[in-house]
Coordinates of C-alpha atoms in Angstrom, one line a residue:
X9 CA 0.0 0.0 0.0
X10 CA 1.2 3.5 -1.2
X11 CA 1.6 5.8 1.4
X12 CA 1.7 9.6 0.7
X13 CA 1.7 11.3 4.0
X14 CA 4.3 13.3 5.9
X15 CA 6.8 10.6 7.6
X16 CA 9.7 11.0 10.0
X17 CA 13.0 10.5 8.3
X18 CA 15.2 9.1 10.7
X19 CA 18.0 11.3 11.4
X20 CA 21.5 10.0 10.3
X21 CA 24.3 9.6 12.7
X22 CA 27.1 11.4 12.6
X23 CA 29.2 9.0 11.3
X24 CA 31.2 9.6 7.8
X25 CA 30.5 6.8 5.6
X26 CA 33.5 7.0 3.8
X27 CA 35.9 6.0 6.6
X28 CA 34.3 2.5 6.3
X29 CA 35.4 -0.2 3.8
X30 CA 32.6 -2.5 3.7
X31 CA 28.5 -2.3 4.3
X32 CA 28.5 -4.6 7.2
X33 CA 31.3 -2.6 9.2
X34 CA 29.1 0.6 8.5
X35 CA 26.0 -1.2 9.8
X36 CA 27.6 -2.5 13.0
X37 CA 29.4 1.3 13.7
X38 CA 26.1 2.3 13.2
X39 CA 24.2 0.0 15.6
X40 CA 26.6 0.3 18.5
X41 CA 25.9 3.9 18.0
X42 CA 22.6 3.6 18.4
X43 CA 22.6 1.3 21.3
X44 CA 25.1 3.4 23.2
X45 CA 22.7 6.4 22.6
X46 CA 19.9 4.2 24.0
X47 CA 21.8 3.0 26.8
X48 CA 22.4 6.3 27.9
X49 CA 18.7 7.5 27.9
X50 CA 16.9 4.2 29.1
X51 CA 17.5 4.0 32.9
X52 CA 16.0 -0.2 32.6
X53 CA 16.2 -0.7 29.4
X54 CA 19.3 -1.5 28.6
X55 CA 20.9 -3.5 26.3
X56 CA 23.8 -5.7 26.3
X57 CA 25.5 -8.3 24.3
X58 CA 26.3 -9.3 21.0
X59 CA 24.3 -7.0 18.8
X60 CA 21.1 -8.6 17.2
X61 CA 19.5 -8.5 14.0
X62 CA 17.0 -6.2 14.6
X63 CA 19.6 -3.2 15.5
X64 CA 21.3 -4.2 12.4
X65 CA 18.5 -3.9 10.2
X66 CA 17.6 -0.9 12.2
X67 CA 21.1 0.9 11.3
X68 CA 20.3 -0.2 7.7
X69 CA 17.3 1.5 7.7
X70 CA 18.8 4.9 8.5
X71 CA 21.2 4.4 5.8
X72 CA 18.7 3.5 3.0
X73 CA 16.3 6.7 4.2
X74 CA 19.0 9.2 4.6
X75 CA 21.1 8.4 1.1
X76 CA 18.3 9.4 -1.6
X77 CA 17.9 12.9 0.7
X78 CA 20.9 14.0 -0.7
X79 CA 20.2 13.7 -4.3
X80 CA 16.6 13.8 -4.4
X81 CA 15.7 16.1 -1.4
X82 CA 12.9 18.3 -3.6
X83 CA 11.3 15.0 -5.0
X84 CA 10.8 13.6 -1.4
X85 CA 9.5 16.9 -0.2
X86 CA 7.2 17.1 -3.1
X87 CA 5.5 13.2 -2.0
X88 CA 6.0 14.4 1.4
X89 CA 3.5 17.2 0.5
X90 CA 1.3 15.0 -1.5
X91 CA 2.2 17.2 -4.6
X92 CA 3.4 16.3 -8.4
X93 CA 7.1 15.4 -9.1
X94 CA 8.7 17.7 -11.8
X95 CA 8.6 16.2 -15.5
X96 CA 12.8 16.1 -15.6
X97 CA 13.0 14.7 -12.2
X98 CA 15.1 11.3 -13.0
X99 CA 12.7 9.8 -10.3
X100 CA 9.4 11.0 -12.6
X101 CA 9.5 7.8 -14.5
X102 CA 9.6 5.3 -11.8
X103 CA 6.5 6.7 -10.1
X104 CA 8.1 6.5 -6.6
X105 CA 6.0 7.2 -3.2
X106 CA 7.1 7.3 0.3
X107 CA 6.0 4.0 2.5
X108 CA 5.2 4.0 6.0
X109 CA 8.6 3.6 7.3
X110 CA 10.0 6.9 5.3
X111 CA 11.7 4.7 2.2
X112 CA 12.1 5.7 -1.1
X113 CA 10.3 3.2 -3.2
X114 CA 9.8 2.6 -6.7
X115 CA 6.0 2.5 -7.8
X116 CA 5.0 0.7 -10.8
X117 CA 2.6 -1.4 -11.9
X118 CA 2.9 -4.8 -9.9
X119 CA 1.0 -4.1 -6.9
X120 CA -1.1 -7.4 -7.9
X121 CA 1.8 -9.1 -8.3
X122 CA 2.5 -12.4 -6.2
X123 CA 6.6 -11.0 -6.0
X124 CA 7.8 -10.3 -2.9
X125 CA 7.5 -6.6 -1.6
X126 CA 10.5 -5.6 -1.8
X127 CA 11.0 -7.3 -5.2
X128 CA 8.1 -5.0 -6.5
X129 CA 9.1 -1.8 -4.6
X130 CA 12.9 -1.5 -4.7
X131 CA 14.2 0.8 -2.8
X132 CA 15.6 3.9 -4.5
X133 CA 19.3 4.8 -4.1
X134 CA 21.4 7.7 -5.8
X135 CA 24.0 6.2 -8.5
X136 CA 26.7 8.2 -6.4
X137 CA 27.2 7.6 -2.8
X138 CA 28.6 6.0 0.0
X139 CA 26.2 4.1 0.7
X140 CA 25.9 2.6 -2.9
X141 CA 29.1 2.0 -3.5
X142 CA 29.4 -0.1 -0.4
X143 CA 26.6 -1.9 -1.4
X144 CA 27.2 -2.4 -4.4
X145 CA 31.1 -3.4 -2.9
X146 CA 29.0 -6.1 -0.6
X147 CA 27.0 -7.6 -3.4
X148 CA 30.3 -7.8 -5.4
X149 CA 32.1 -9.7 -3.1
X150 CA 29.0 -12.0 -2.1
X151 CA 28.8 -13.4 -5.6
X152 CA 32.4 -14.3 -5.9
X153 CA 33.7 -11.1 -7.7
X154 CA 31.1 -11.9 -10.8
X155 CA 30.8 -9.4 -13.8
X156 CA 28.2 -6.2 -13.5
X157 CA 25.3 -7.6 -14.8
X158 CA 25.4 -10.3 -11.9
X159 CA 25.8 -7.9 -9.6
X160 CA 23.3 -5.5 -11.1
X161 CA 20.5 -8.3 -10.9
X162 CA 21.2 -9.3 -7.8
X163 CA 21.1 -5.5 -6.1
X164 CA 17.9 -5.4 -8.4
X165 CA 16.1 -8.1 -5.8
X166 CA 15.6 -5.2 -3.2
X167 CA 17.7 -1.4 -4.8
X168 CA 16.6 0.3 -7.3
X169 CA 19.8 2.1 -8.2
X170 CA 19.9 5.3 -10.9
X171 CA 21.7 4.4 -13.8
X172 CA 22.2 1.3 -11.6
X173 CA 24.4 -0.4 -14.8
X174 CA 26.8 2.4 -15.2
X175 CA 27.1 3.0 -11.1
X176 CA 28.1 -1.1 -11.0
X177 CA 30.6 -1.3 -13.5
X178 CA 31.9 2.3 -12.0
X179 CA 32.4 0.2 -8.2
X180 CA 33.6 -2.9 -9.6
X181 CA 36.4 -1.8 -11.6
X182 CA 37.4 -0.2 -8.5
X183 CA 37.8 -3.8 -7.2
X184 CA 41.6 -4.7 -6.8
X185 CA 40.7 -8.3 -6.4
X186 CA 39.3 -8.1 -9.9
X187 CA 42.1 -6.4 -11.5
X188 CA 44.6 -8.2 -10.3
X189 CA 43.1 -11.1 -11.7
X190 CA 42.0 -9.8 -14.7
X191 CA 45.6 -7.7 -15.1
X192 CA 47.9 -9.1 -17.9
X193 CA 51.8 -8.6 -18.6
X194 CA 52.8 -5.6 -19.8
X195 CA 54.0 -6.8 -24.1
X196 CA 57.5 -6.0 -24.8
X197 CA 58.8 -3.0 -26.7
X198 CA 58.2 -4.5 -30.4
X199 CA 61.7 -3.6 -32.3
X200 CA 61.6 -1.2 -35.2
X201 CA 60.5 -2.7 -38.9
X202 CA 63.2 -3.9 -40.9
X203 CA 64.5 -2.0 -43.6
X204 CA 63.8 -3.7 -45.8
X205 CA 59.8 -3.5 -45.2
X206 CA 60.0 0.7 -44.9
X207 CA 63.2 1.2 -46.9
X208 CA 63.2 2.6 -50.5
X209 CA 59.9 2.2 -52.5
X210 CA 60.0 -0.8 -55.0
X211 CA 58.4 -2.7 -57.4
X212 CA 56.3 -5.0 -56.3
X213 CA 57.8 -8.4 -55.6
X214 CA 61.2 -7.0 -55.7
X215 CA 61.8 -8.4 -51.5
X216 CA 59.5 -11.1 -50.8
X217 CA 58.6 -13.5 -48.1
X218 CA 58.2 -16.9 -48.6
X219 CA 56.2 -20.0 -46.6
X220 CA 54.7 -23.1 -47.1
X221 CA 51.6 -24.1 -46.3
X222 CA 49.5 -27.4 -46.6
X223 CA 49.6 -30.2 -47.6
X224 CA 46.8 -30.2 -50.3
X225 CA 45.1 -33.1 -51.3
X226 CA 44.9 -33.6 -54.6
X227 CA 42.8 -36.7 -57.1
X228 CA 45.3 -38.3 -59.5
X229 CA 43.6 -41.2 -61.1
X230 CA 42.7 -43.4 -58.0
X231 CA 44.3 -42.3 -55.9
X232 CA 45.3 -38.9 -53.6
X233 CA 48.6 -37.4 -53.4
X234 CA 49.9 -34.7 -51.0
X235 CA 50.5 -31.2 -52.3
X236 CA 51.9 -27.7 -51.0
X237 CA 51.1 -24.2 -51.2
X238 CA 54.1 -21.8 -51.5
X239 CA 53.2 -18.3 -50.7
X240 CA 55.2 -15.2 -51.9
X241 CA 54.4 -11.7 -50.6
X242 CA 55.4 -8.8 -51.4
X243 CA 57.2 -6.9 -48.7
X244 CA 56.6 -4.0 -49.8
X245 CA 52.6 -3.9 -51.2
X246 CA 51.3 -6.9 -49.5
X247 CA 51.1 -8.4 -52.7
X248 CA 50.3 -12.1 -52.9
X249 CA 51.3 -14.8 -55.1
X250 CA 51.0 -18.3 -54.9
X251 CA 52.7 -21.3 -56.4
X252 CA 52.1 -25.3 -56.2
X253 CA 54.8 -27.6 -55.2
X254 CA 54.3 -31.1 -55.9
X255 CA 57.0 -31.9 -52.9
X256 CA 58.7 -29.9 -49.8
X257 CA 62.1 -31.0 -51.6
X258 CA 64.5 -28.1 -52.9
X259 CA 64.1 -29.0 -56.0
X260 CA 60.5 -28.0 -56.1
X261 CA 60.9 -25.1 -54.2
X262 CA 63.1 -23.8 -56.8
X263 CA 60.6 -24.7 -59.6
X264 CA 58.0 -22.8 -58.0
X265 CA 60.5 -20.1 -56.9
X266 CA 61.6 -19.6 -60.7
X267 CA 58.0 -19.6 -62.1
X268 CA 57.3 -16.7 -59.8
X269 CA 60.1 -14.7 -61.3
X270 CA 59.3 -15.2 -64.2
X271 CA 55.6 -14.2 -64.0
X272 CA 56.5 -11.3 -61.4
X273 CA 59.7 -10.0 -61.9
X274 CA 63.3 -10.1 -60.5
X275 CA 63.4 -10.9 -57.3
X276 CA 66.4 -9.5 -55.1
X277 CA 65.9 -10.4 -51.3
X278 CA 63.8 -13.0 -49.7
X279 CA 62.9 -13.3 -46.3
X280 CA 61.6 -17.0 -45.2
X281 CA 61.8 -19.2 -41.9
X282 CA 64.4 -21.7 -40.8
X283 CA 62.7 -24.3 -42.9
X284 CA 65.6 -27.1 -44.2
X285 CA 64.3 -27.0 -47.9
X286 CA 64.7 -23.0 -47.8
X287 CA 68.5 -23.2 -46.8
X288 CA 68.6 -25.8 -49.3
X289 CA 66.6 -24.3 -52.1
X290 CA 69.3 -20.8 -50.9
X291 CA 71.8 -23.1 -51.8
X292 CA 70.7 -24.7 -54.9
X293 CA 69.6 -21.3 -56.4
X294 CA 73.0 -19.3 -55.9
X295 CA 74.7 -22.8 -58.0
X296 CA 71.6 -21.9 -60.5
X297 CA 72.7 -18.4 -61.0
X298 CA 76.1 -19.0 -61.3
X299 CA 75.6 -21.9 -63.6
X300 CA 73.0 -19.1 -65.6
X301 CA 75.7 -16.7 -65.9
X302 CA 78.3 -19.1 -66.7
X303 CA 75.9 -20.3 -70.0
X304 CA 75.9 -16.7 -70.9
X305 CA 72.6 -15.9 -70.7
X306 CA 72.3 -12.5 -68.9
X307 CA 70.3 -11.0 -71.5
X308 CA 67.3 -12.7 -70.1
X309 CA 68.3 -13.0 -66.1
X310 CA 70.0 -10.0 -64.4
X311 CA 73.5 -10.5 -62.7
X312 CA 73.0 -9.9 -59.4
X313 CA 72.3 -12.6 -57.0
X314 CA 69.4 -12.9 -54.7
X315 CA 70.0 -11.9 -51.5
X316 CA 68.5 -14.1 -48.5
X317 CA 68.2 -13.6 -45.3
X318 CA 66.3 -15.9 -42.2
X319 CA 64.5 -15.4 -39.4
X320 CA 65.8 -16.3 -35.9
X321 CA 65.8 -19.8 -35.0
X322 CA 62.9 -20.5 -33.1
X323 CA 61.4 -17.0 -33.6
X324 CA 58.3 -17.7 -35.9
X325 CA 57.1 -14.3 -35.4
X326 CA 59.5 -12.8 -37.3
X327 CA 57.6 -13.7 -40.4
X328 CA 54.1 -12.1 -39.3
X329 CA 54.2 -10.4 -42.3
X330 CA 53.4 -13.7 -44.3
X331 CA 52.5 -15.8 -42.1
X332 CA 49.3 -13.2 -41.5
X333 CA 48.5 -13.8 -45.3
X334 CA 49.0 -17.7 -45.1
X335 CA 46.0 -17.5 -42.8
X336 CA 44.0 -15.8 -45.3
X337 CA 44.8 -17.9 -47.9
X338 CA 44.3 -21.3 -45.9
X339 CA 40.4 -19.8 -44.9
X340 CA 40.0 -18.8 -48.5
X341 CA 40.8 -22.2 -49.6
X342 CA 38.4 -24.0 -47.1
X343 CA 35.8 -21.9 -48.2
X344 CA 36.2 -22.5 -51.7
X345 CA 37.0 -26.6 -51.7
X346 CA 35.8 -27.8 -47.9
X347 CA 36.7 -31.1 -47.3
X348 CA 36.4 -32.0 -51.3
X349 CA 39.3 -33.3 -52.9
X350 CA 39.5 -31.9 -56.5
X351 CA 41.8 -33.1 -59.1
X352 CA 45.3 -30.6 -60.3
X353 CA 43.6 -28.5 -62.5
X354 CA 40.9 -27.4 -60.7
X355 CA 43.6 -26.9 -57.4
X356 CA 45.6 -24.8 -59.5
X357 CA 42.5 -22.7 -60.5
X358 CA 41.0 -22.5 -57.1
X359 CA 44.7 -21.4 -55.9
X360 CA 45.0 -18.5 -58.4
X361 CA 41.7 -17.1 -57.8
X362 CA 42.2 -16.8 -54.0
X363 CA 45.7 -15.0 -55.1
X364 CA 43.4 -12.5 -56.6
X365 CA 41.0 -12.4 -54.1
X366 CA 43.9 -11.6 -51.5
X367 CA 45.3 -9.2 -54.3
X368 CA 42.0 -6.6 -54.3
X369 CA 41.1 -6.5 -50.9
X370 CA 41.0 -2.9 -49.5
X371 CA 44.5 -1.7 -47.8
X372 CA 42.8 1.2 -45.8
X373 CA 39.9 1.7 -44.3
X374 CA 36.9 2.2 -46.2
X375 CA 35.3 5.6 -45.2
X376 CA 31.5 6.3 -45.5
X377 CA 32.4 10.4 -46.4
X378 CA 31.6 10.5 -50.1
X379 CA 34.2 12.8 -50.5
X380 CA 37.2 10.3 -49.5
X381 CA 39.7 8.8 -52.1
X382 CA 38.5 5.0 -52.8
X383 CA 40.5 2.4 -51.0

């Protein structure tokens, strides 16, 4: 039942809330206050012992009436008075009223309702205060340090708290149980780019990176057969180009390595992993050249050798770069084929068309001002 008549508000002690780091330490404070102001009027009366839960839910009570009077002292004059709350009051929408016991309570329309009273008629609480952020504190650490929206649902059993999401997640972060736990290791200093990634513009695939991905399967008459994906990129453009090789020996590396140049250009630095058919294939490919310029043919190959270098032993994310692009390239593929197995041809076609799909994606971002340059 609503009541709308003047109450008594009962006064607050004079005890600062914010000395107090939990809401059962302020609610004992409290009720030894109270029973030591009793004690000293009450000439039977008197009370001794452990404190009980009436002067505990006594002290809460003085909290819960006197912490909406700060914020909302004008509204609970107005109910007081029987009189209209003001159209941008932020209590206007909850239709409160004042009940018999001087609470600030949220109206509503569950009066019917088989809920529990306090369940229907929260009581109201300002989104900044003592007294919500040690509740709110309280609830935290009662459900085990759980996210907001725990905490928020479980405040919302019995407080009605403005902005009640935003005032949860402001006390929890607050928590240093929390972040601690939730606190991760300051990342290392990442090194400056190598020079050869920011260094003088080039064509594209002049420095490349290389990797192998796979295996492939591939439908050869009866039968399946294992093949690999060798992935250039461009260092420089993010370029992509990818070859087949039918083994992870050097041989076939170089194969795939020369039919690269020869649809993209001279190439005169690579950058690949410590893979044992790379420093091969390094090898095999400087007795190439040499045995290319020693047959005289330099009118279709240039003269300078190309220049390899490796990543660190152990360091795999040296070659982020590539590596970044393999991913793309192995999500395109699974896309395309699934778990089919498709015969060489229609590999080598699927393999080229996600080159090109990798080749026009968008390299900034793409801006909804129909004034911006195109991507």
């Amino acid at each position: 039942m609503r009541v709308t008549a003047c109450v008594t508000v009962p006064a607050a002690p004079a005890i600062n809330a914010s000395r107090y780091p939990s809401w059962l330490r302020l609610l004992r404070v409290t009720a030894w206050v109270h029973r030591f102001d009793h004690n000293s009027r009450a000439k039977t009366d008197r009370r001794s012992g452990p404190l009980t839960v009436h002067e505990l839910r006594d002290a809460e009570h003085v909290w819960l009436c006197n912490a909406p009077a700060e914020q909302f002292g004008p509204e609970i004059a107005a109910l007081q008075q029987g009189r209209r709350l003001p159209t941008g009051s932020y209590l206007h929408q909850l239709a409160p009223f004042m009940d018999s016991s001087g609470l600030l309570r949220v109206g509503g329309r569950l009066r019917h309702s088989q809920l529990d009273y306090e369940a229907k008629h929260q009581v109201i609480l300002p989104a900044k205060g003592d007294a919500t952020r040690l509740l709110v504190t309280d609830h935290h650490k009662k459900l085990a340090h759980t996210g907001a929206e725990h905490v928020l649902t479980h405040i919302r059993q019995q407080f009605w708290v403005i902005c009640g999401r935003a005032a949860v997640k402001r006390y929890t972060r607050a928590c240093m149980v929390c972040r601690k736990r939730s606190a991760r290791p300051m990342p290392p200093l990442i090194g400056d780019l190598p020079a050869f990634h920011v260094g003088d513009p080039a064509p594209a695939f002049t420095r490349v990176g290389v990797y192998f991905f796979g295996p492939l399967a591939v439908k050869r008459q009866r039968k399946r057969e294992k093949i690999y994906g060798c992935l250039f990129a461009c260092l420089s453009t993010r370029a992509v180009h990818i070859e087949l090789a039918h083994s992870l020996d050097a041989g076939s590396f170089i194969m795939a390595m020369r039919r690269m140049m020869a649809r993209r250009g001279k190439t005169k630095l690579v950058c690949s992993d410590n893979g044992t058919n790379l420093r091969a294939g390094e090898r095999e490919l400087r007795q190439s050249l040499q045995q290319w310029n020693q047959a005289k043919i330099a009118d279709t190959l240039s003269q300078e050798g190309v220049e390899w270098k490796f990543n660190p032993p152990a360091a795999p994310h040296f070659g982020g770069v590539f590596e970044r692009l393999v991913r793309s390239a192995k999500r395109a593929l699974s896309t395309v084929l699934g778990d089919r197995v498709v015969d060489d041809e229609t590999l080598r076609t699927a393999v080229t068309e996600v080159g090109a799909l990798l080749n026009g994606r968008p390299l900034t971002h793409v801006s909804t001002d129909p004034d911006h340059y195109q991507p």
